[in-house]
CSV table of C-alpha atoms and ligand atoms in Angstrom, one decimal:
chain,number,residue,atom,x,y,z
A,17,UNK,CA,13.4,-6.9,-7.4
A,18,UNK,CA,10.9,-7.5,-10.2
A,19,UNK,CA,8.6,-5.2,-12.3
A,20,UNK,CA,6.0,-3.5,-10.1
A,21,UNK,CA,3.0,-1.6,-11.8
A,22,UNK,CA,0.8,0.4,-9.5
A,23,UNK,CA,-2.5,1.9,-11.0
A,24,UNK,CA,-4.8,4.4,-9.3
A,25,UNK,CA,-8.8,4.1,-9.6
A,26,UNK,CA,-10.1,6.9,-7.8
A,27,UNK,CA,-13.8,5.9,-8.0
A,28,UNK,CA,-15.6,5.7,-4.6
A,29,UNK,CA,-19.3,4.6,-4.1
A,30,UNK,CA,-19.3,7.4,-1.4
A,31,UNK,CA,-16.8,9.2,0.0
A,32,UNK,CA,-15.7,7.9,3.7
A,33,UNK,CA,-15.7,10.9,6.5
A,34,UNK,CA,-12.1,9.4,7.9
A,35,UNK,CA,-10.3,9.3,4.6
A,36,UNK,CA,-8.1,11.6,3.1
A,37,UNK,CA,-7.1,9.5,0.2
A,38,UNK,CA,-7.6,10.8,-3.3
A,39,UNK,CA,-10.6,9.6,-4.7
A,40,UNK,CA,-14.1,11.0,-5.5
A,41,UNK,CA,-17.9,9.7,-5.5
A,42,UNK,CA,-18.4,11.2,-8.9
A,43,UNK,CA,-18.2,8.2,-11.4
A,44,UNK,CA,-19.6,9.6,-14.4
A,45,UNK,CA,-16.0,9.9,-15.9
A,46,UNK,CA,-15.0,6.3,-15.0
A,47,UNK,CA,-15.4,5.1,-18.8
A,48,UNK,CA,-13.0,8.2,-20.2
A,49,UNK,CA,-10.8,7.4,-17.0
A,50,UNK,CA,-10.0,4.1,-18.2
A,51,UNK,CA,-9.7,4.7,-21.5
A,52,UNK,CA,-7.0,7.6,-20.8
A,53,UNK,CA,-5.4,5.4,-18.5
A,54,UNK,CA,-4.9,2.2,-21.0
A,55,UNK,CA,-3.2,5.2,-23.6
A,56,UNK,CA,-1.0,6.1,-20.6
A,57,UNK,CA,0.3,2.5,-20.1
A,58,UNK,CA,0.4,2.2,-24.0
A,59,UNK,CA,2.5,5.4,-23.8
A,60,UNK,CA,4.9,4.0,-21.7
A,61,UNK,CA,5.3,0.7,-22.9
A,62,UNK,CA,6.0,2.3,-26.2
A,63,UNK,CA,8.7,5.0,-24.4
A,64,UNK,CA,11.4,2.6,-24.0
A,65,UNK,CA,11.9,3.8,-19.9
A,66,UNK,CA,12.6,1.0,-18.6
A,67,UNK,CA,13.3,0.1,-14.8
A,68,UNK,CA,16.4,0.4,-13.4
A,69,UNK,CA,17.4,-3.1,-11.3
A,70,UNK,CA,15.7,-6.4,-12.4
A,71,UNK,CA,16.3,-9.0,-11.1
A,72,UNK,CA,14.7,-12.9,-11.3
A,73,UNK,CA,11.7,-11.7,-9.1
A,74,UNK,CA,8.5,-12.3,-9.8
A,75,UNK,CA,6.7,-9.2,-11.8
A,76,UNK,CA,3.7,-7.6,-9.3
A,77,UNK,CA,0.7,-5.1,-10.3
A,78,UNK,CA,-1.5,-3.3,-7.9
A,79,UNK,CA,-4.4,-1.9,-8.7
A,80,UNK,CA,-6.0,0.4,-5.8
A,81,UNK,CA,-7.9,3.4,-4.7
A,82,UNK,CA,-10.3,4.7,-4.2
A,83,UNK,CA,-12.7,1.4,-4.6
A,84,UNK,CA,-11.4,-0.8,-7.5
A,85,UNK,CA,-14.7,-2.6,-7.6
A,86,UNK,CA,-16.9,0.3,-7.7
A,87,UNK,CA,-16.3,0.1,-11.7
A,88,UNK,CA,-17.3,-2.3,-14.1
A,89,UNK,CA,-15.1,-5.6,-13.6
A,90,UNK,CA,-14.4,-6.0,-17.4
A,91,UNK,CA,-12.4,-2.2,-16.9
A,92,UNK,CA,-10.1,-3.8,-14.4
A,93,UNK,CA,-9.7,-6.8,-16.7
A,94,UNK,CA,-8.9,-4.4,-19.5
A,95,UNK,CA,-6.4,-3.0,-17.5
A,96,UNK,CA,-4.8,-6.3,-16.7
A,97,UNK,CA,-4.4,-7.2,-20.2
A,98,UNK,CA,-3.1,-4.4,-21.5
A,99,UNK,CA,-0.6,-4.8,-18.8
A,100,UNK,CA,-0.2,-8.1,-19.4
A,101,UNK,CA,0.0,-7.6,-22.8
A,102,UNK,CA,2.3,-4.4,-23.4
A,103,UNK,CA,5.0,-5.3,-20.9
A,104,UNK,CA,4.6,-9.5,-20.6
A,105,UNK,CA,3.9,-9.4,-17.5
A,106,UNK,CA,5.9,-13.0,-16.2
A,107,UNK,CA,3.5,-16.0,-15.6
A,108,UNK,CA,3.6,-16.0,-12.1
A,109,UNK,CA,3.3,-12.3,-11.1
A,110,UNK,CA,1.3,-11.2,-8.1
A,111,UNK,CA,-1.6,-9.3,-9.6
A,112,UNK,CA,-3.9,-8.1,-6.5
A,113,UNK,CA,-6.7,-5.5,-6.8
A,114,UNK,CA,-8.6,-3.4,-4.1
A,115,UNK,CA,-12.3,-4.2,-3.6
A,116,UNK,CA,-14.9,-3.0,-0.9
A,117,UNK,CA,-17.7,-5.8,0.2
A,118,UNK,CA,-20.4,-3.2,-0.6
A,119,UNK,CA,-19.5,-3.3,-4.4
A,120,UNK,CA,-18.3,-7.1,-4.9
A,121,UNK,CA,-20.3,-9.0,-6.6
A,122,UNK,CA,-20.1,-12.7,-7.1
A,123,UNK,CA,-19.2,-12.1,-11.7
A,124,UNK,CA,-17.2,-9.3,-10.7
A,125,UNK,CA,-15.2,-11.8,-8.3
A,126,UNK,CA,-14.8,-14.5,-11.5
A,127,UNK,CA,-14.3,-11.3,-13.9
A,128,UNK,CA,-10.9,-10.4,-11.7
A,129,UNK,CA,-10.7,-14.3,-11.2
A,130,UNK,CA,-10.5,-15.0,-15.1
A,131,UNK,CA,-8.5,-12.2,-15.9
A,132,UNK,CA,-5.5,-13.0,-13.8
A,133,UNK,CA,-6.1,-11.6,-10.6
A,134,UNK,CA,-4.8,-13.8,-7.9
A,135,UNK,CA,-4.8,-11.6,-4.5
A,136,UNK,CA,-7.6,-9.7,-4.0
A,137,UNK,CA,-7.5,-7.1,-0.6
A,138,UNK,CA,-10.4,-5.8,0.7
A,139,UNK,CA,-11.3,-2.9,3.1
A,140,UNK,CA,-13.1,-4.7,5.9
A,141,UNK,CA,-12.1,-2.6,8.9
A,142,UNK,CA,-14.3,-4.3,11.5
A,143,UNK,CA,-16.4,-7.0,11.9
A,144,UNK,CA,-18.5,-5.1,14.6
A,145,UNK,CA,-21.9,-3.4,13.4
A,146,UNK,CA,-21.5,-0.3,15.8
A,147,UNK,CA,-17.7,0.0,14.9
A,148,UNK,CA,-19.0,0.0,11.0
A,149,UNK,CA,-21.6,2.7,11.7
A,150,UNK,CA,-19.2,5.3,13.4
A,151,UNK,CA,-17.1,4.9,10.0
A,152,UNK,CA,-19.4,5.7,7.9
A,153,UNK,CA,-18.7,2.3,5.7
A,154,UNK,CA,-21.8,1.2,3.3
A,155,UNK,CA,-21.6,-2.6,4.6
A,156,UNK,CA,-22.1,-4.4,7.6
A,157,UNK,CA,-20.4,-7.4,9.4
A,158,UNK,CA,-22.6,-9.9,7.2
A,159,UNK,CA,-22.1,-8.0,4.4
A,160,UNK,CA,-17.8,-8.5,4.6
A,161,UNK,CA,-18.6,-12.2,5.7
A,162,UNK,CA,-20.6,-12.4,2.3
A,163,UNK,CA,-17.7,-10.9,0.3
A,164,UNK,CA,-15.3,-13.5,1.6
A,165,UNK,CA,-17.3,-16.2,1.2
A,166,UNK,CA,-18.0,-14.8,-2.6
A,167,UNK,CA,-14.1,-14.6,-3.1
A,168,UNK,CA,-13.4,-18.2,-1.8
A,169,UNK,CA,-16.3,-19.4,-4.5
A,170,UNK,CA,-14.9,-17.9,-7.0
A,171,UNK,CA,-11.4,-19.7,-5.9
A,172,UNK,CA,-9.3,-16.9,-4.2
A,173,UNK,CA,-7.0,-17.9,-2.0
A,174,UNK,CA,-4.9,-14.7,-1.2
A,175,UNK,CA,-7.4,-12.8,0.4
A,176,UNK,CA,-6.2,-10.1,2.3
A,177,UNK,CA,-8.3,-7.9,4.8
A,178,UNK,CA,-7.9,-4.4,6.4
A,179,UNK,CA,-8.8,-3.9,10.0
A,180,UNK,CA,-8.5,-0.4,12.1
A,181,UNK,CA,-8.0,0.3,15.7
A,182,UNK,CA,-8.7,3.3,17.7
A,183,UNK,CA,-12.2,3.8,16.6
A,184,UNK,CA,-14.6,5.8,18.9
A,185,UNK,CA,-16.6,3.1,20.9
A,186,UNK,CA,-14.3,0.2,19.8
A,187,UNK,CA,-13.5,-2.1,22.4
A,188,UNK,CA,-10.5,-4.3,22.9
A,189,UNK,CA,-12.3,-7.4,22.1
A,190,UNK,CA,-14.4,-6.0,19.7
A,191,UNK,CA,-11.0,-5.3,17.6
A,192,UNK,CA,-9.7,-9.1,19.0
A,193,UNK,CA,-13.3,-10.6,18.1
A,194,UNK,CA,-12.5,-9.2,14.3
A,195,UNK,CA,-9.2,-10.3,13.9
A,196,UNK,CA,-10.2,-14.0,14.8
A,197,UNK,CA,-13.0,-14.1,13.1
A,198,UNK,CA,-10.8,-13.3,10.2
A,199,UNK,CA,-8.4,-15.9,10.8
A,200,UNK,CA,-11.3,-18.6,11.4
A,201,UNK,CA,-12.3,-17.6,8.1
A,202,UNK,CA,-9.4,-18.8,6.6
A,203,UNK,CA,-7.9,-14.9,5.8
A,204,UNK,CA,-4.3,-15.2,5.3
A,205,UNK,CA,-3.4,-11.5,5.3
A,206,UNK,CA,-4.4,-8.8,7.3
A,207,UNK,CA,-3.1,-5.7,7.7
A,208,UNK,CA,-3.9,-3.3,10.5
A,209,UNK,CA,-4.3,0.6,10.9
A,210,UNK,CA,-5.0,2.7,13.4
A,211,UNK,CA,-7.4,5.5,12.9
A,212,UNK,CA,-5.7,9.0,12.4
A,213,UNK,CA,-8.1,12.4,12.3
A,214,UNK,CA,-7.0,13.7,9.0
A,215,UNK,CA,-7.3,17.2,8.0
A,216,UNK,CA,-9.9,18.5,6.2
A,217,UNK,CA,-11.9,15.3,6.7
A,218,UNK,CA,-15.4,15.0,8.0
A,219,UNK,CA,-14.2,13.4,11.1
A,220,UNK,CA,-11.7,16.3,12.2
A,221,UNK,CA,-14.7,18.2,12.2
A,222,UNK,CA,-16.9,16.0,14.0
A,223,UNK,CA,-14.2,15.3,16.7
A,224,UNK,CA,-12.1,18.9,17.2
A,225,UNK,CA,-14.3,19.9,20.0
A,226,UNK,CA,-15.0,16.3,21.0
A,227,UNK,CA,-11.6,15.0,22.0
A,228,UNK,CA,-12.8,13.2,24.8
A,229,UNK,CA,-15.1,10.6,22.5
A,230,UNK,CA,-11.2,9.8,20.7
A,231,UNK,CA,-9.7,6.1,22.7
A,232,UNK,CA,-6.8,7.1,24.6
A,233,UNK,CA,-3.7,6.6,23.2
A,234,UNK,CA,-2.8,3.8,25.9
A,235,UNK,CA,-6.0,2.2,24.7
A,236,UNK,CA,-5.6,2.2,21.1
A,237,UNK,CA,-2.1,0.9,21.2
A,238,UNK,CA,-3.4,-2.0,24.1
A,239,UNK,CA,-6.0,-2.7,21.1
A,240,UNK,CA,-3.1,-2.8,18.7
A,241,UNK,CA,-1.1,-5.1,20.3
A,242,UNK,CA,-3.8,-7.5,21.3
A,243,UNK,CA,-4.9,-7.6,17.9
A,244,UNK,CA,-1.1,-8.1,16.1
A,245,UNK,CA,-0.5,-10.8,19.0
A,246,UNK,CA,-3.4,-12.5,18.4
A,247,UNK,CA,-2.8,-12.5,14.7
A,248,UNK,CA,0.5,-14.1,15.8
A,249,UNK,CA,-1.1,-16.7,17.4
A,250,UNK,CA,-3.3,-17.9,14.9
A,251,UNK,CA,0.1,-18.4,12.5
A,252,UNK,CA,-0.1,-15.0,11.2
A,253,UNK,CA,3.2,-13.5,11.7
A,254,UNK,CA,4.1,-9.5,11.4
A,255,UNK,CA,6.2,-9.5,8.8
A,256,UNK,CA,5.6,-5.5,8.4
A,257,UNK,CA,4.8,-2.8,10.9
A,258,UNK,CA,1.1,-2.8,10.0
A,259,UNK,CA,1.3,-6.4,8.2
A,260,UNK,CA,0.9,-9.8,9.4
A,261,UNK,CA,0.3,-12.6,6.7
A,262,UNK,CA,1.0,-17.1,6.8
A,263,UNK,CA,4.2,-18.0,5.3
A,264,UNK,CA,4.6,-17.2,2.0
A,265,UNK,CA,1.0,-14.6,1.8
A,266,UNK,CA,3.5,-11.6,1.9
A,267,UNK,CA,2.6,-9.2,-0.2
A,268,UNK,CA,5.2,-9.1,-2.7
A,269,UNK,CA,4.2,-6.1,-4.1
A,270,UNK,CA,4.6,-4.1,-1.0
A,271,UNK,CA,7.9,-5.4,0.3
A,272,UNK,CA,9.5,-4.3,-3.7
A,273,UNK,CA,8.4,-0.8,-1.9
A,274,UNK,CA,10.0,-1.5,1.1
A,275,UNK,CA,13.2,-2.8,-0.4
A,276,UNK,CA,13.6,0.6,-2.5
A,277,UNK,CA,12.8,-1.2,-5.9
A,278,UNK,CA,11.2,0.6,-8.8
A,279,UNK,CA,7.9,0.7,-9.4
A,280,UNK,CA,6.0,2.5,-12.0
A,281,UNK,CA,2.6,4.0,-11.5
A,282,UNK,CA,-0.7,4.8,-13.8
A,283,UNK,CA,-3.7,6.8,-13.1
A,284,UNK,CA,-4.8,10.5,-11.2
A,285,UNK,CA,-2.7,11.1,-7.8
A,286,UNK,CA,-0.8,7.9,-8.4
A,287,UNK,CA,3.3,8.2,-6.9
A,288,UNK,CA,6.1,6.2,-9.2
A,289,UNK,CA,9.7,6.0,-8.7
A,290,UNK,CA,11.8,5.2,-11.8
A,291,UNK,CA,15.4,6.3,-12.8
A,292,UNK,CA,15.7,7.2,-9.2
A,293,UNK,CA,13.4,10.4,-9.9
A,294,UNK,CA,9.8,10.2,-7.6
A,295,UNK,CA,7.1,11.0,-9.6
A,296,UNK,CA,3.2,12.4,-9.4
A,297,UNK,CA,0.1,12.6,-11.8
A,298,UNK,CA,-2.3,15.5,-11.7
A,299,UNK,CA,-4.7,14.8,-8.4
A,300,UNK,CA,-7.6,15.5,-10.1
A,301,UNK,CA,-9.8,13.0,-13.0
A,302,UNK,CA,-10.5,15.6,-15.0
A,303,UNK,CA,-7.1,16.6,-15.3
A,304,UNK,CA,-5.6,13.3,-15.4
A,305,UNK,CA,-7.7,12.4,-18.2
A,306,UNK,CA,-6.7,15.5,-20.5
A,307,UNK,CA,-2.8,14.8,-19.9
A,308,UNK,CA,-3.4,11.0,-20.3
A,309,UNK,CA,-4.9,11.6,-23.4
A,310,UNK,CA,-2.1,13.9,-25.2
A,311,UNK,CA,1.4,12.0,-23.6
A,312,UNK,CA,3.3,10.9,-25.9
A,313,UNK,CA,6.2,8.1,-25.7
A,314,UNK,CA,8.5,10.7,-26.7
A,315,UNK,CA,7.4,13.5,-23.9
A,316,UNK,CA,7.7,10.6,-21.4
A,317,UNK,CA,11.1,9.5,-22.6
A,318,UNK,CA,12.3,13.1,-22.6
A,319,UNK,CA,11.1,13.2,-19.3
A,320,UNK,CA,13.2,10.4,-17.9
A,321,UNK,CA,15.8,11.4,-20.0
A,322,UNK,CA,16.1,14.7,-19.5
A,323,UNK,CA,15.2,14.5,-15.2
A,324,UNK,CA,13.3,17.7,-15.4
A,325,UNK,CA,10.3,18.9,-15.0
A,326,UNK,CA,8.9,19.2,-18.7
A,327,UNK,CA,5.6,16.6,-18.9
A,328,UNK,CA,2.3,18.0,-18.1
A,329,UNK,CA,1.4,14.2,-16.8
A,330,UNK,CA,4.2,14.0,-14.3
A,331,UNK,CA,5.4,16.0,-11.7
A,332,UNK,CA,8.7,15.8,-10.3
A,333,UNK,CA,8.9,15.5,-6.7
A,334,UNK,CA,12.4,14.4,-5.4
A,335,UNK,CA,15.5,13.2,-7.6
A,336,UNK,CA,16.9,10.6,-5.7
A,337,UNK,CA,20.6,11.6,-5.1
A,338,UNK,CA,22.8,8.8,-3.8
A,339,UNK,CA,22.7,10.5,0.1
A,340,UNK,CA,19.1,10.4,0.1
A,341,UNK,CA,18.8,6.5,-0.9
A,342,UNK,CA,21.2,5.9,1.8
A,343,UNK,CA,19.5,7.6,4.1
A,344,UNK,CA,15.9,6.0,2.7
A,345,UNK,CA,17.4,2.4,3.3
A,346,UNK,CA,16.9,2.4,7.0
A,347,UNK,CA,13.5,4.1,6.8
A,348,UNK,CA,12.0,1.6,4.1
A,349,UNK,CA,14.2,-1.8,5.5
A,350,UNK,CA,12.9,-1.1,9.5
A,351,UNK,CA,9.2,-1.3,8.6
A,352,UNK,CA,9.9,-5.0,7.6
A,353,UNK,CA,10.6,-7.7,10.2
A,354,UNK,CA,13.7,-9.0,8.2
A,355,UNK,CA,14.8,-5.1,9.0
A,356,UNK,CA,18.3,-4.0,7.1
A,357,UNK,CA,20.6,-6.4,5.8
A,358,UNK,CA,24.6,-5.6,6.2
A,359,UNK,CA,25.7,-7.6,3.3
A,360,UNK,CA,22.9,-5.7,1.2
A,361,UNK,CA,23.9,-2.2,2.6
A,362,UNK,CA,27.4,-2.8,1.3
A,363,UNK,CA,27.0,-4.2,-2.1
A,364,UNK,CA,24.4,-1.7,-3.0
A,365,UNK,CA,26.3,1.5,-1.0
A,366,UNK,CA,30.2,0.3,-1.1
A,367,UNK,CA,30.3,1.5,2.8
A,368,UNK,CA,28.9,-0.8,5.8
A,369,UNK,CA,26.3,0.1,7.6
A,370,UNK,CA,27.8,1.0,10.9
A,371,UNK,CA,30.2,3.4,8.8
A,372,UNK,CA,27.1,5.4,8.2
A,373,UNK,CA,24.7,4.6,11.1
A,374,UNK,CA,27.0,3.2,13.6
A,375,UNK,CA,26.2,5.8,16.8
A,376,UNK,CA,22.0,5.5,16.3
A,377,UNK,CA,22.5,1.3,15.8
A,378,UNK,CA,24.8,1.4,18.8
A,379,UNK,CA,22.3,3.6,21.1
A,380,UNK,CA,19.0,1.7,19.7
A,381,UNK,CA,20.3,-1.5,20.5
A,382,UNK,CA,21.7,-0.7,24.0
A,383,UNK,CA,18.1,1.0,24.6
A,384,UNK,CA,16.7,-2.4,23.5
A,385,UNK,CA,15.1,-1.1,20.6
A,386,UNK,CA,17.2,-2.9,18.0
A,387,UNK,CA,18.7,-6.0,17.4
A,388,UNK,CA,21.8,-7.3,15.6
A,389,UNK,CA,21.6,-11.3,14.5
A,390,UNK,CA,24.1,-12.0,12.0
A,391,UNK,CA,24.2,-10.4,8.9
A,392,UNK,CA,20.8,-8.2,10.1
A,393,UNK,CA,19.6,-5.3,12.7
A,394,UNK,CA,15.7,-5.1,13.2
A,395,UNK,CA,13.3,-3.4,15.5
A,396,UNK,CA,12.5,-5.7,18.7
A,397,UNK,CA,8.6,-6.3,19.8
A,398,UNK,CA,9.2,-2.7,21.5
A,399,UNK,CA,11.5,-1.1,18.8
A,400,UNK,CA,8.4,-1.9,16.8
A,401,UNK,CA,5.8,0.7,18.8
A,402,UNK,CA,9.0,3.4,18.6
A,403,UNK,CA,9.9,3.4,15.1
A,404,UNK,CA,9.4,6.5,14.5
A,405,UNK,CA,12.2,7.4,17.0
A,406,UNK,CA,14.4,4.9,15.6
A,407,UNK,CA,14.3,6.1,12.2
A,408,UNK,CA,14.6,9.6,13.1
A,409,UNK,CA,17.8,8.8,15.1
A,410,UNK,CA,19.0,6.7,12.3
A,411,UNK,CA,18.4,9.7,9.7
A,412,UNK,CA,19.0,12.8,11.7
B,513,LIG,S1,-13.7,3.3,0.4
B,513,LIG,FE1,-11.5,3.6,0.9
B,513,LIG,S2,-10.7,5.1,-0.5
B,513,LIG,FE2,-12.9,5.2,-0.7
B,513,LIG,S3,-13.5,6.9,0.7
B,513,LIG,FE3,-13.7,5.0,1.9
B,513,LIG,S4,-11.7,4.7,2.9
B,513,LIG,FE4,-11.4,6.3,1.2
């Protein structure tokens, strides 16, 4: 595993009624947020944490949200660099930010472009008008069209797009229609979702007492599985429960997560894990900006140092003991299509895999839910719908 860097802009232009995401419409402390944040990655860089297992991978940085491109493009450039610049970032890391086609602009897109950026992923959702509306999303289908076309000018090629399924009044082929228009586009990414009522969003309101304007379950997973095999069709290939990408257009920054690696994160609400400890900043920019500004190298090396909770930046929320990473490995390794490695297991565990998990393997496979090929065990097509029951098995 490599370096990953995740950093949190929670800027929104407006604030979606699905999402439950940490991110506000509020941008009048975007300039202080960055600021704060660049001292934050200065603080660390000057800590001496380091991570724990590097290896010859490439290094990755993420930066999400929130809506990335709803700030000034020179900000996320700033970021980049100081990245770049504080750690030496390798040469051929995978930098990818977050952008929303309402807020891309053509010199924002050769801002990112200039600075390094080479992956960009953009909420899309739908390329259906009506399907845009019920979400509540500033732009249109024409308006995403525009954005890609805007991201291929300015001479990305790892463009990668979000669609959603299960939207009231989405039909099957409205969701299929999407998807290929994507891949006709040239899109070499896409990852899919499937709409979930979130508490204390707008739409749980809207849709307690109206349960019956919801897709059916049967529906919304018919809609999921045309879209994913269509994908699959068109050279896409799920590589991840909600990700299908060409050969190669994996996002490497995601699959570090999956694989259990390290990953340090910057910025309000943003989750790290480093020196096996899992870590949070303050969910709030007000608050992340007043802790930002004040942490020192030395409060963050005690921190990692001393595994407790003593930083006002970072909050503690699980300290990985050597049980728990054990029992993480099937729940991270499943989600990917390469599923868990036996050869892998044991050099990172000193016990095999059936040792710890033999009766759940046994049963899931016999139930046609798993498969063993050599040195690996992954989900089948159907596994794939149930793995949520195969984890569970595998961890209870
Ligand atoms: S743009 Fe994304 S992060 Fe922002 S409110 Fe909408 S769904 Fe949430």
């Amino acid at each position: 595993m490599g370096r990953s860097f995740y950093v949190h802009i929670p800027f929104c232009e407006r604030k979606c009624p699905y999402c439950d995401f940490y991110s506000v419409a509020d941008r009048s402390d975007a300039a202080s947020y960055i600021d704060a944040l660049i001292q934050e990655i200065r603080a660390f860089s000057d800590s001496g944490v380091r991570f724990d297992d590097i290896t010859d991978l490439p290094d990755t940085l993420y930066i999400g949200g929130g809506t990335p491109s709803c700030i000034p493009a020179e900000d996320i450039a700033r970021i980049v660099s100081s990245i770049r610049d504080l750690f030496g970032l390798r040469g051929d890391a995978e930098i990818t930010t977050e952008v929303n086609p309402s807020s891309l602009t053509p010199d924002k897109a050769l801002i990112y472009k200039e600075c390094g950026i080479n992956r960009v992923s953009m909420g899309v959702q739908s390329l259906d008008d009506q399907v845009l509306k019920t979400l509540g999303r500033l732009h249109d289908s024409e308006g995403a069209r525009r954005a890609i076309d805007i991201l291929k000018k300015a001479g990305f090629d790892n463009i990668s797009c979000d669609l959603m399924s299960g939207i009231p009044g989405q039909t099957v082929s409205s969701a299929e229609e999407s998807a290929r228009e994507l891949t006709e586009l040239g899109i070499k990414h896409v990852s899919c979702y499937s709409l979930s009522i979130e508490e204390g969003t707008l739409f749980e309101q809207r849709y307690k007492d109206n349960i019956e304007d919801l897709i059916p379950p049967e529906e919304e997973r018919e809609m999921y599985h045309r879209v994913r095999a269509l994908l699959a069709a068109k050279g896409l290939a799920r590589y991840e429960i909600s990700n299908n990408s060409v050969g190669g257009y994996e996002s490497r920054h995601n699959l570090n997560y999956w694989a259990g690696g390290n990953y340090y994160a910057f910025g309000a609400a943003a989750a790290g894990y480093l020196q096996n400890m899992r870590f949070i900043h303050p969910a709030s920019v007000a608050g992340y900006i007043d802790c930002a500004r004040q942490v020192t190298p030395e409060e963050l090396k005690e921190y990692f140092d001393s595994k407790k909770d003593g930083s006002d930046l970072l909050t503690t929320t699980d300290i990985m003991t050597e049980e728990e990473k054990i029992k993480e490995y099937p729940f991270l390794a499943l989600r990917t299509a390469m599923g868990m490695s036996r050869k892998e297991f044991s050099a990172r565990y000193q016990k095999t895999i059936e040792a710890v998990f033999g009766d759940a393997v046994r049963k899931n496979i016999e139930e046609g839910l798993l498969v063993s090929e050599g040195d690996r065990i992954f989900l089948s097509d159907r596994g794939f719908d149930l793995a949520d029951k195969v984890i569970r098995d595998m961890i209870w």
